[in-house]
Amino acid sequence: MHTLWLAVFTAFAALEARCAAPTPPINVWLKSSWNTTNLVTEIIETASLEHADVFFPLLDILTDPEAFDAPLASQPPKTAYLEALKRIKDSNLLSGIGEIQSFERALALRTATPKIEAFHSYYTQHFPDTPLPPDCGSWVDWYGERICNAGDLLARVGYSCSKFTDVKGQPLCEAKNLVKLDIQQEKKLNRPTPLTFDHVHPAEHAQAAQLKVAVLYGSLTSPNFYSLHSILYELSSLDSPAVRYVFRHAPPPAGTPVNAAFLSGYGVALDLKKTDYLALDDRQNKGRPS
C-alpha cells in the first residue's frame, strides 16, 4: 500500500513539474513579398507622400555631390537617416504642424516601399535582362533612345553647355551656362506612356502638352545619376520649360544582395486551435434553444 501511494505521489509530482515548465516561445513576424530598398530612396518617397511637390527639391538636395563627402545613398542607414532628417528640417520642406512626426511614422511603417517596388516591377517587365555598361547605372529614355551622359542629353533637348563643372567626377552644368541651340525641329515623336505614379516636373504647365518628355530611370547610387538629374531639373525649371522631366526608380543592378523587407507596426496574430476531442454532458441543456 505504501508503495502504491508513493507511485501515485511521484506521478502527480512529475505531472506538476511538467505543467510548470516554461513553454517554448513562439516568434511571429511579417515579411513583405518585395525586397528592401535604399533608405534614401524611401525617405524621399515617404516625404512626397506628405507633400507631392517636395519630391524633386528633396531629390536634388539629398543627391547633390557637393553637399556630402560621399553619396548619401551609399552611407550606413543610421548616418543616412540622421543626415537626411537634418536636411529636411533645414530646408523647411515639411514645415507644417506635425508633418515631421507624420513623416517619421510613415517611414517606420515603410508606407512608400510598395510604390518603389511598383517602379521596379515596371522596369523589369519592360526592360528584362537589359545589359548596362558600368557608367550607365542611370539613363534617360528619349523617345526610345537610351542616353547615359549629360552632353548627349543636352544635345537631344536642343541645348549645349558653355562650361561644365566637374564635381567629384560628375560633369554638371549650371543654368547660367545653358545655351539654346538653333536646330531644326525633330519630327513628331510618340510620347512615352505615362504611369499613374510617375513623378513629373513641372507637374502642371500651360504648354505641358507641347513639351518634349524625358524619362529618367534613376538609381541614386549610380555615378552618373546626378549629372543627368541636374540637367533635366534645370531645363524643366526654366520660366519657359525646355522639357518635361519624368522620374522613375530603377531597380538595383543584377547581383546586388537583397533581402525581403520586414514590416513593423503591423499587427500579427497567431491563433492556436485545440484539436482534442472534448465530451460534454449536454443533458441539462435539453429543450433549450441552441
PDB file of C-alpha atoms in Angstrom:
ATOM      1  CA  MET A   1       0.000   0.000   0.000  1.00  0.00           C
ATOM      2  CA  HIS A   2       2.818   2.321   0.896  1.00  0.00           C
ATOM      3  CA  THR A   3       4.461   1.562  -2.434  1.00  0.00           C
ATOM      4  CA  LEU A   4       1.207   2.372  -4.301  1.00  0.00           C
ATOM      5  CA  TRP A   5       0.853   5.770  -2.602  1.00  0.00           C
ATOM      6  CA  LEU A   6       4.484   6.522  -3.348  1.00  0.00           C
ATOM      7  CA  ALA A   7       3.931   5.741  -7.049  1.00  0.00           C
ATOM      8  CA  VAL A   8       0.832   7.954  -7.207  1.00  0.00           C
ATOM      9  CA  PHE A   9       2.652  10.811  -5.461  1.00  0.00           C
ATOM     10  CA  THR A  10       5.609  10.502  -7.859  1.00  0.00           C
ATOM     11  CA  ALA A  11       3.285  10.574 -10.890  1.00  0.00           C
ATOM     12  CA  PHE A  12       1.488  13.700  -9.661  1.00  0.00           C
ATOM     13  CA  ALA A  13       4.793  15.413  -8.890  1.00  0.00           C
ATOM     14  CA  ALA A  14       6.099  14.665 -12.382  1.00  0.00           C
ATOM     15  CA  LEU A  15       2.886  15.959 -13.957  1.00  0.00           C
ATOM     16  CA  GLU A  16       3.030  19.162 -11.886  1.00  0.00           C
ATOM     17  CA  ALA A  17       6.667  19.720 -12.818  1.00  0.00           C
ATOM     18  CA  ARG A  18       5.848  19.199 -16.490  1.00  0.00           C
ATOM     19  CA  CYS A  19       2.983  21.695 -16.363  1.00  0.00           C
ATOM     20  CA  ALA A  20       5.143  24.260 -14.550  1.00  0.00           C
ATOM     21  CA  ALA A  21       7.970  24.030 -17.086  1.00  0.00           C
ATOM     22  CA  PRO A  22       8.167  27.082 -19.404  1.00  0.00           C
ATOM     23  CA  THR A  23       6.720  26.516 -22.848  1.00  0.00           C
ATOM     24  CA  PRO A  24       8.994  27.187 -25.799  1.00  0.00           C
ATOM     25  CA  PRO A  25       8.482  30.720 -27.201  1.00  0.00           C
ATOM     26  CA  ILE A  26       6.671  31.252 -30.487  1.00  0.00           C
ATOM     27  CA  ASN A  27       8.033  34.064 -32.642  1.00  0.00           C
ATOM     28  CA  VAL A  28       5.777  35.673 -35.248  1.00  0.00           C
ATOM     29  CA  TRP A  29       6.938  38.221 -37.823  1.00  0.00           C
ATOM     30  CA  LEU A  30       5.676  39.722 -41.065  1.00  0.00           C
ATOM     31  CA  LYS A  31       7.811  39.798 -44.188  1.00  0.00           C
ATOM     32  CA  SER A  32       6.819  41.530 -47.418  1.00  0.00           C
ATOM     33  CA  SER A  33       6.868  39.910 -50.846  1.00  0.00           C
ATOM     34  CA  TRP A  34       9.245  42.629 -52.060  1.00  0.00           C
ATOM     35  CA  ASN A  35      12.875  43.338 -51.243  1.00  0.00           C
ATOM     36  CA  THR A  36      14.382  46.066 -49.109  1.00  0.00           C
ATOM     37  CA  THR A  37      15.021  49.355 -50.891  1.00  0.00           C
ATOM     38  CA  ASN A  38      17.643  52.045 -50.480  1.00  0.00           C
ATOM     39  CA  LEU A  39      16.870  54.104 -47.378  1.00  0.00           C
ATOM     40  CA  VAL A  40      17.429  57.479 -49.058  1.00  0.00           C
ATOM     41  CA  THR A  41      15.007  56.438 -51.801  1.00  0.00           C
ATOM     42  CA  GLU A  42      12.461  55.513 -49.121  1.00  0.00           C
ATOM     43  CA  ILE A  43      12.992  58.824 -47.324  1.00  0.00           C
ATOM     44  CA  ILE A  44      12.358  60.862 -50.481  1.00  0.00           C
ATOM     45  CA  GLU A  45       9.279  58.853 -51.435  1.00  0.00           C
ATOM     46  CA  THR A  46       7.890  58.971 -47.893  1.00  0.00           C
ATOM     47  CA  ALA A  47       8.311  62.744 -47.742  1.00  0.00           C
ATOM     48  CA  SER A  48       6.482  63.079 -51.054  1.00  0.00           C
ATOM     49  CA  LEU A  49       3.542  61.207 -49.534  1.00  0.00           C
ATOM     50  CA  GLU A  50       3.215  64.136 -47.140  1.00  0.00           C
ATOM     51  CA  HIS A  51       3.568  66.701 -49.961  1.00  0.00           C
ATOM     52  CA  ALA A  52       3.916  65.591 -53.584  1.00  0.00           C
ATOM     53  CA  ASP A  53       5.684  68.822 -54.555  1.00  0.00           C
ATOM     54  CA  VAL A  54       8.677  68.158 -52.257  1.00  0.00           C
ATOM     55  CA  PHE A  55       9.858  65.170 -54.296  1.00  0.00           C
ATOM     56  CA  PHE A  56      12.138  66.938 -56.783  1.00  0.00           C
ATOM     57  CA  PRO A  57      13.596  69.545 -54.376  1.00  0.00           C
ATOM     58  CA  LEU A  58      14.398  66.830 -51.841  1.00  0.00           C
ATOM     59  CA  LEU A  59      15.791  64.514 -54.524  1.00  0.00           C
ATOM     60  CA  ASP A  60      18.095  67.340 -55.584  1.00  0.00           C
ATOM     61  CA  ILE A  61      19.167  68.138 -52.008  1.00  0.00           C
ATOM     62  CA  LEU A  62      19.926  64.566 -50.918  1.00  0.00           C
ATOM     63  CA  THR A  63      21.858  63.582 -54.063  1.00  0.00           C
ATOM     64  CA  ASP A  64      23.919  66.755 -54.540  1.00  0.00           C
ATOM     65  CA  PRO A  65      27.572  65.576 -54.602  1.00  0.00           C
ATOM     66  CA  GLU A  66      28.778  68.970 -53.340  1.00  0.00           C
ATOM     67  CA  ALA A  67      26.721  68.618 -50.155  1.00  0.00           C
ATOM     68  CA  PHE A  68      28.246  65.359 -48.894  1.00  0.00           C
ATOM     69  CA  ASP A  69      31.700  63.832 -48.607  1.00  0.00           C
ATOM     70  CA  ALA A  70      30.316  60.585 -50.028  1.00  0.00           C
ATOM     71  CA  PRO A  71      26.959  59.842 -51.714  1.00  0.00           C
ATOM     72  CA  LEU A  72      24.296  59.750 -49.024  1.00  0.00           C
ATOM     73  CA  ALA A  73      22.590  56.778 -50.687  1.00  0.00           C
ATOM     74  CA  SER A  74      25.709  54.660 -50.071  1.00  0.00           C
ATOM     75  CA  GLN A  75      26.055  55.589 -46.377  1.00  0.00           C
ATOM     76  CA  PRO A  76      25.063  53.291 -43.462  1.00  0.00           C
ATOM     77  CA  PRO A  77      21.325  53.536 -42.680  1.00  0.00           C
ATOM     78  CA  LYS A  78      21.717  55.446 -39.400  1.00  0.00           C
ATOM     79  CA  THR A  79      24.045  58.029 -40.950  1.00  0.00           C
ATOM     80  CA  ALA A  80      21.806  58.441 -43.998  1.00  0.00           C
ATOM     81  CA  TYR A  81      18.676  58.825 -41.868  1.00  0.00           C
ATOM     82  CA  LEU A  82      20.094  61.410 -39.460  1.00  0.00           C
ATOM     83  CA  GLU A  83      21.670  63.478 -42.242  1.00  0.00           C
ATOM     84  CA  ALA A  84      18.534  63.334 -44.408  1.00  0.00           C
ATOM     85  CA  LEU A  85      16.324  64.327 -41.477  1.00  0.00           C
ATOM     86  CA  LYS A  86      18.593  67.299 -40.758  1.00  0.00           C
ATOM     87  CA  ARG A  87      18.432  68.440 -44.397  1.00  0.00           C
ATOM     88  CA  ILE A  88      14.642  68.105 -44.465  1.00  0.00           C
ATOM     89  CA  LYS A  89      14.320  70.270 -41.355  1.00  0.00           C
ATOM     90  CA  ASP A  90      16.864  72.839 -42.589  1.00  0.00           C
ATOM     91  CA  SER A  91      15.087  73.164 -45.954  1.00  0.00           C
ATOM     92  CA  ASN A  92      11.627  73.601 -44.353  1.00  0.00           C
ATOM     93  CA  LEU A  93      10.158  71.259 -46.947  1.00  0.00           C
ATOM     94  CA  LEU A  94       7.992  69.684 -44.223  1.00  0.00           C
ATOM     95  CA  SER A  95       7.318  72.659 -42.008  1.00  0.00           C
ATOM     96  CA  GLY A  96       3.638  72.186 -41.251  1.00  0.00           C
ATOM     97  CA  ILE A  97       2.373  71.253 -37.805  1.00  0.00           C
ATOM     98  CA  GLY A  98       3.039  67.572 -37.162  1.00  0.00           C
ATOM     99  CA  GLU A  99       4.433  66.900 -40.660  1.00  0.00           C
ATOM    100  CA  ILE A 100       7.856  65.768 -39.467  1.00  0.00           C
ATOM    101  CA  GLN A 101       6.256  63.417 -36.930  1.00  0.00           C
ATOM    102  CA  SER A 102       3.873  62.082 -39.565  1.00  0.00           C
ATOM    103  CA  PHE A 103       6.808  61.580 -41.944  1.00  0.00           C
ATOM    104  CA  GLU A 104       8.816  59.669 -39.324  1.00  0.00           C
ATOM    105  CA  ARG A 105       5.866  57.421 -38.525  1.00  0.00           C
ATOM    106  CA  ALA A 106       5.231  56.691 -42.208  1.00  0.00           C
ATOM    107  CA  LEU A 107       8.924  55.927 -42.712  1.00  0.00           C
ATOM    108  CA  ALA A 108       8.881  53.484 -39.772  1.00  0.00           C
ATOM    109  CA  LEU A 109       5.833  51.762 -41.290  1.00  0.00           C
ATOM    110  CA  ARG A 110       7.578  51.678 -44.701  1.00  0.00           C
ATOM    111  CA  THR A 111       4.491  53.021 -46.422  1.00  0.00           C
ATOM    112  CA  ALA A 112       6.443  54.084 -49.526  1.00  0.00           C
ATOM    113  CA  THR A 113       8.088  50.749 -50.315  1.00  0.00           C
ATOM    114  CA  PRO A 114       5.132  49.317 -52.323  1.00  0.00           C
ATOM    115  CA  LYS A 115       5.307  52.337 -54.660  1.00  0.00           C
ATOM    116  CA  ILE A 116       9.061  51.924 -55.114  1.00  0.00           C
ATOM    117  CA  GLU A 117       8.510  48.248 -55.823  1.00  0.00           C
ATOM    118  CA  ALA A 118       5.905  49.201 -58.443  1.00  0.00           C
ATOM    119  CA  PHE A 119       8.573  51.237 -60.270  1.00  0.00           C
ATOM    120  CA  HIS A 120      10.996  48.320 -60.061  1.00  0.00           C
ATOM    121  CA  SER A 121       8.355  45.880 -61.315  1.00  0.00           C
ATOM    122  CA  TYR A 122       7.538  48.112 -64.293  1.00  0.00           C
ATOM    123  CA  TYR A 123      11.223  48.379 -65.164  1.00  0.00           C
ATOM    124  CA  THR A 124      11.915  44.636 -65.025  1.00  0.00           C
ATOM    125  CA  GLN A 125       8.831  43.898 -67.147  1.00  0.00           C
ATOM    126  CA  HIS A 126       9.710  46.405 -69.872  1.00  0.00           C
ATOM    127  CA  PHE A 127      13.497  46.114 -69.833  1.00  0.00           C
ATOM    128  CA  PRO A 128      14.166  42.475 -68.873  1.00  0.00           C
ATOM    129  CA  ASP A 129      17.793  41.370 -68.785  1.00  0.00           C
ATOM    130  CA  THR A 130      18.943  44.646 -70.345  1.00  0.00           C
ATOM    131  CA  PRO A 131      22.760  44.794 -70.050  1.00  0.00           C
ATOM    132  CA  LEU A 132      24.026  48.203 -68.957  1.00  0.00           C
ATOM    133  CA  PRO A 133      27.644  49.415 -69.014  1.00  0.00           C
ATOM    134  CA  PRO A 134      29.142  50.382 -65.630  1.00  0.00           C
ATOM    135  CA  ASP A 135      28.833  54.110 -66.384  1.00  0.00           C
ATOM    136  CA  CYS A 136      25.137  53.831 -67.262  1.00  0.00           C
ATOM    137  CA  GLY A 137      23.517  52.849 -63.973  1.00  0.00           C
ATOM    138  CA  SER A 138      21.022  55.666 -64.556  1.00  0.00           C
ATOM    139  CA  TRP A 139      19.792  56.539 -68.032  1.00  0.00           C
ATOM    140  CA  VAL A 140      17.302  58.722 -69.873  1.00  0.00           C
ATOM    141  CA  ASP A 141      14.717  57.293 -72.220  1.00  0.00           C
ATOM    142  CA  TRP A 142      14.477  59.889 -75.003  1.00  0.00           C
ATOM    143  CA  TYR A 143      11.727  58.531 -77.233  1.00  0.00           C
ATOM    144  CA  GLY A 144      13.265  55.076 -77.356  1.00  0.00           C
ATOM    145  CA  GLU A 145      16.910  56.189 -77.316  1.00  0.00           C
ATOM    146  CA  ARG A 146      18.983  55.413 -74.244  1.00  0.00           C
ATOM    147  CA  ILE A 147      21.152  58.344 -73.084  1.00  0.00           C
ATOM    148  CA  CYS A 148      23.724  57.934 -70.334  1.00  0.00           C
ATOM    149  CA  ASN A 149      25.718  61.182 -70.296  1.00  0.00           C
ATOM    150  CA  ALA A 150      24.918  64.857 -69.844  1.00  0.00           C
ATOM    151  CA  GLY A 151      26.394  66.067 -73.139  1.00  0.00           C
ATOM    152  CA  ASP A 152      24.274  63.754 -75.283  1.00  0.00           C
ATOM    153  CA  LEU A 153      21.196  64.585 -73.221  1.00  0.00           C
ATOM    154  CA  LEU A 154      21.644  68.329 -73.720  1.00  0.00           C
ATOM    155  CA  ALA A 155      22.098  67.856 -77.462  1.00  0.00           C
ATOM    156  CA  ARG A 156      18.867  65.864 -77.772  1.00  0.00           C
ATOM    157  CA  VAL A 157      16.903  68.517 -75.895  1.00  0.00           C
ATOM    158  CA  GLY A 158      18.407  71.275 -78.053  1.00  0.00           C
ATOM    159  CA  TYR A 159      20.920  72.810 -75.666  1.00  0.00           C
ATOM    160  CA  SER A 160      24.642  72.871 -75.023  1.00  0.00           C
ATOM    161  CA  CYS A 161      26.726  73.865 -72.014  1.00  0.00           C
ATOM    162  CA  SER A 162      29.277  76.647 -72.357  1.00  0.00           C
ATOM    163  CA  LYS A 163      31.133  75.372 -69.291  1.00  0.00           C
ATOM    164  CA  PHE A 164      30.820  72.064 -67.495  1.00  0.00           C
ATOM    165  CA  THR A 165      31.960  71.896 -63.871  1.00  0.00           C
ATOM    166  CA  ASP A 166      33.489  68.643 -62.678  1.00  0.00           C
ATOM    167  CA  VAL A 167      32.162  67.768 -59.223  1.00  0.00           C
ATOM    168  CA  LYS A 168      33.575  64.520 -57.875  1.00  0.00           C
ATOM    169  CA  GLY A 169      33.691  63.009 -61.344  1.00  0.00           C
ATOM    170  CA  GLN A 170      30.248  64.217 -62.450  1.00  0.00           C
ATOM    171  CA  PRO A 171      30.008  66.888 -65.188  1.00  0.00           C
ATOM    172  CA  LEU A 172      27.491  69.495 -64.029  1.00  0.00           C
ATOM    173  CA  CYS A 173      26.142  72.480 -65.945  1.00  0.00           C
ATOM    174  CA  GLU A 174      24.728  75.488 -64.114  1.00  0.00           C
ATOM    175  CA  ALA A 175      21.624  77.192 -65.514  1.00  0.00           C
ATOM    176  CA  LYS A 176      23.659  80.300 -66.475  1.00  0.00           C
ATOM    177  CA  ASN A 177      25.859  78.134 -68.727  1.00  0.00           C
ATOM    178  CA  LEU A 178      22.995  76.570 -70.693  1.00  0.00           C
ATOM    179  CA  VAL A 179      22.960  77.665 -74.335  1.00  0.00           C
ATOM    180  CA  LYS A 180      19.914  77.082 -76.507  1.00  0.00           C
ATOM    181  CA  LEU A 181      20.807  75.730 -79.941  1.00  0.00           C
ATOM    182  CA  ASP A 182      19.163  76.810 -83.158  1.00  0.00           C
ATOM    183  CA  ILE A 183      18.401  73.396 -84.526  1.00  0.00           C
ATOM    184  CA  GLN A 184      15.760  72.030 -86.852  1.00  0.00           C
ATOM    185  CA  GLN A 185      12.682  70.758 -85.039  1.00  0.00           C
ATOM    186  CA  GLU A 186      12.591  66.988 -84.822  1.00  0.00           C
ATOM    187  CA  LYS A 187       9.805  65.110 -86.499  1.00  0.00           C
ATOM    188  CA  LYS A 188       6.826  64.320 -84.330  1.00  0.00           C
ATOM    189  CA  LEU A 189       7.637  61.533 -81.905  1.00  0.00           C
ATOM    190  CA  ASN A 190       5.376  59.242 -79.925  1.00  0.00           C
ATOM    191  CA  ARG A 191       5.139  60.459 -76.343  1.00  0.00           C
ATOM    192  CA  PRO A 192       6.046  57.960 -73.596  1.00  0.00           C
ATOM    193  CA  THR A 193       3.109  56.277 -71.899  1.00  0.00           C
ATOM    194  CA  PRO A 194       2.610  57.967 -68.505  1.00  0.00           C
ATOM    195  CA  LEU A 195       2.225  55.955 -65.326  1.00  0.00           C
ATOM    196  CA  THR A 196      -0.253  56.999 -62.660  1.00  0.00           C
ATOM    197  CA  PHE A 197       2.512  57.041 -60.038  1.00  0.00           C
ATOM    198  CA  ASP A 198       5.145  58.895 -62.106  1.00  0.00           C
ATOM    199  CA  HIS A 199       6.984  61.884 -60.647  1.00  0.00           C
ATOM    200  CA  VAL A 200       6.654  64.724 -63.176  1.00  0.00           C
ATOM    201  CA  HIS A 201       8.268  68.191 -63.244  1.00  0.00           C
ATOM    202  CA  PRO A 202       6.727  70.604 -63.936  1.00  0.00           C
ATOM    203  CA  ALA A 203       3.597  68.864 -62.712  1.00  0.00           C
ATOM    204  CA  GLU A 204       1.342  71.353 -64.459  1.00  0.00           C
ATOM    205  CA  HIS A 205       2.150  73.910 -67.117  1.00  0.00           C
ATOM    206  CA  ALA A 206       0.137  75.798 -69.710  1.00  0.00           C
ATOM    207  CA  GLN A 207       2.211  74.241 -72.517  1.00  0.00           C
ATOM    208  CA  ALA A 208       2.737  70.829 -70.950  1.00  0.00           C
ATOM    209  CA  ALA A 209       1.189  69.064 -73.935  1.00  0.00           C
ATOM    210  CA  GLN A 210       3.783  70.640 -76.286  1.00  0.00           C
ATOM    211  CA  LEU A 211       6.830  69.912 -74.134  1.00  0.00           C
ATOM    212  CA  LYS A 212       9.141  67.055 -75.042  1.00  0.00           C
ATOM    213  CA  VAL A 213       9.244  64.339 -72.369  1.00  0.00           C
ATOM    214  CA  ALA A 214      12.435  62.846 -70.936  1.00  0.00           C
ATOM    215  CA  VAL A 215      12.118  59.822 -68.649  1.00  0.00           C
ATOM    216  CA  LEU A 216      14.987  59.289 -66.221  1.00  0.00           C
ATOM    217  CA  TYR A 217      15.337  55.762 -64.862  1.00  0.00           C
ATOM    218  CA  GLY A 218      17.409  56.687 -61.872  1.00  0.00           C
ATOM    219  CA  SER A 219      19.470  54.717 -59.388  1.00  0.00           C
ATOM    220  CA  LEU A 220      20.642  57.030 -56.602  1.00  0.00           C
ATOM    221  CA  THR A 221      23.830  55.017 -56.118  1.00  0.00           C
ATOM    222  CA  SER A 222      24.961  55.172 -59.759  1.00  0.00           C
ATOM    223  CA  PRO A 223      27.901  57.509 -60.567  1.00  0.00           C
ATOM    224  CA  ASN A 224      26.093  59.267 -63.429  1.00  0.00           C
ATOM    225  CA  PHE A 225      22.779  59.877 -61.660  1.00  0.00           C
ATOM    226  CA  TYR A 226      23.202  63.473 -60.524  1.00  0.00           C
ATOM    227  CA  SER A 227      24.636  64.746 -63.820  1.00  0.00           C
ATOM    228  CA  LEU A 228      21.522  63.515 -65.687  1.00  0.00           C
ATOM    229  CA  HIS A 229      19.106  64.609 -62.963  1.00  0.00           C
ATOM    230  CA  SER A 230      20.598  68.106 -62.650  1.00  0.00           C
ATOM    231  CA  ILE A 231      20.331  68.729 -66.401  1.00  0.00           C
ATOM    232  CA  LEU A 232      16.675  67.702 -66.525  1.00  0.00           C
ATOM    233  CA  TYR A 233      15.849  69.560 -63.310  1.00  0.00           C
ATOM    234  CA  GLU A 234      17.450  72.766 -64.628  1.00  0.00           C
ATOM    235  CA  LEU A 235      15.745  72.537 -68.036  1.00  0.00           C
ATOM    236  CA  SER A 236      12.341  71.752 -66.565  1.00  0.00           C
ATOM    237  CA  SER A 237      12.623  74.604 -64.038  1.00  0.00           C
ATOM    238  CA  LEU A 238      13.140  77.385 -66.599  1.00  0.00           C
ATOM    239  CA  ASP A 239      10.476  80.072 -66.899  1.00  0.00           C
ATOM    240  CA  SER A 240       9.685  78.507 -70.260  1.00  0.00           C
ATOM    241  CA  PRO A 241      10.493  74.842 -69.576  1.00  0.00           C
ATOM    242  CA  ALA A 242      12.519  73.144 -72.291  1.00  0.00           C
ATOM    243  CA  VAL A 243      11.455  69.645 -71.292  1.00  0.00           C
ATOM    244  CA  ARG A 244       9.056  67.758 -69.068  1.00  0.00           C
ATOM    245  CA  TYR A 245      11.065  65.669 -66.612  1.00  0.00           C
ATOM    246  CA  VAL A 246       9.645  62.276 -65.594  1.00  0.00           C
ATOM    247  CA  PHE A 247      11.449  60.351 -62.876  1.00  0.00           C
ATOM    248  CA  ARG A 248      11.156  56.603 -62.305  1.00  0.00           C
ATOM    249  CA  HIS A 249      13.183  54.476 -59.890  1.00  0.00           C
ATOM    250  CA  ALA A 250      15.453  51.887 -61.474  1.00  0.00           C
ATOM    251  CA  PRO A 251      15.935  48.598 -59.600  1.00  0.00           C
ATOM    252  CA  PRO A 252      19.313  47.665 -58.078  1.00  0.00           C
ATOM    253  CA  PRO A 253      21.848  46.246 -60.546  1.00  0.00           C
ATOM    254  CA  ALA A 254      21.901  42.500 -61.045  1.00  0.00           C
ATOM    255  CA  GLY A 255      23.928  40.746 -58.380  1.00  0.00           C
ATOM    256  CA  THR A 256      23.149  43.282 -55.656  1.00  0.00           C
ATOM    257  CA  PRO A 257      22.455  41.436 -52.355  1.00  0.00           C
ATOM    258  CA  VAL A 258      18.794  41.832 -51.440  1.00  0.00           C
ATOM    259  CA  ASN A 259      16.599  40.684 -48.572  1.00  0.00           C
ATOM    260  CA  ALA A 260      12.868  40.630 -48.077  1.00  0.00           C
ATOM    261  CA  ALA A 261      11.635  43.717 -46.236  1.00  0.00           C
ATOM    262  CA  PHE A 262      10.404  43.245 -42.668  1.00  0.00           C
ATOM    263  CA  LEU A 263       7.336  45.297 -41.808  1.00  0.00           C
ATOM    264  CA  SER A 264       6.984  46.972 -38.433  1.00  0.00           C
ATOM    265  CA  GLY A 265       3.888  48.468 -36.906  1.00  0.00           C
ATOM    266  CA  TYR A 266       1.513  45.910 -38.386  1.00  0.00           C
ATOM    267  CA  GLY A 267      -0.434  43.540 -36.142  1.00  0.00           C
ATOM    268  CA  VAL A 268       0.377  39.857 -36.463  1.00  0.00           C
ATOM    269  CA  ALA A 269      -1.776  37.247 -34.738  1.00  0.00           C
ATOM    270  CA  LEU A 270      -1.194  33.527 -34.330  1.00  0.00           C
ATOM    271  CA  ASP A 271      -4.319  31.557 -33.414  1.00  0.00           C
ATOM    272  CA  LEU A 272      -3.765  28.093 -31.924  1.00  0.00           C
ATOM    273  CA  LYS A 273      -6.699  25.739 -32.137  1.00  0.00           C
ATOM    274  CA  LYS A 274      -7.071  22.946 -29.616  1.00  0.00           C
ATOM    275  CA  THR A 275      -7.905  19.806 -31.531  1.00  0.00           C
ATOM    276  CA  ASP A 276      -8.519  17.448 -28.598  1.00  0.00           C
ATOM    277  CA  TYR A 277     -11.944  15.780 -28.600  1.00  0.00           C
ATOM    278  CA  LEU A 278     -13.940  17.012 -25.641  1.00  0.00           C
ATOM    279  CA  ALA A 279     -17.043  15.137 -24.453  1.00  0.00           C
ATOM    280  CA  LEU A 280     -19.600  17.476 -22.924  1.00  0.00           C
ATOM    281  CA  ASP A 281     -22.657  16.397 -20.998  1.00  0.00           C
ATOM    282  CA  ASP A 282     -25.463  18.400 -22.606  1.00  0.00           C
ATOM    283  CA  ARG A 283     -28.334  16.620 -20.882  1.00  0.00           C
ATOM    284  CA  GLN A 284     -29.017  19.718 -18.782  1.00  0.00           C
ATOM    285  CA  ASN A 285     -29.497  21.754 -21.957  1.00  0.00           C
ATOM    286  CA  LYS A 286     -32.339  19.685 -23.371  1.00  0.00           C
ATOM    287  CA  GLY A 287     -35.216  21.774 -24.508  1.00  0.00           C
ATOM    288  CA  ARG A 288     -33.164  24.999 -24.572  1.00  0.00           C
ATOM    289  CA  PRO A 289     -32.700  26.755 -27.910  1.00  0.00           C
ATOM    290  CA  SER A 290     -29.161  26.380 -29.195  1.00  0.00           C
TER     291      SER A 290
END
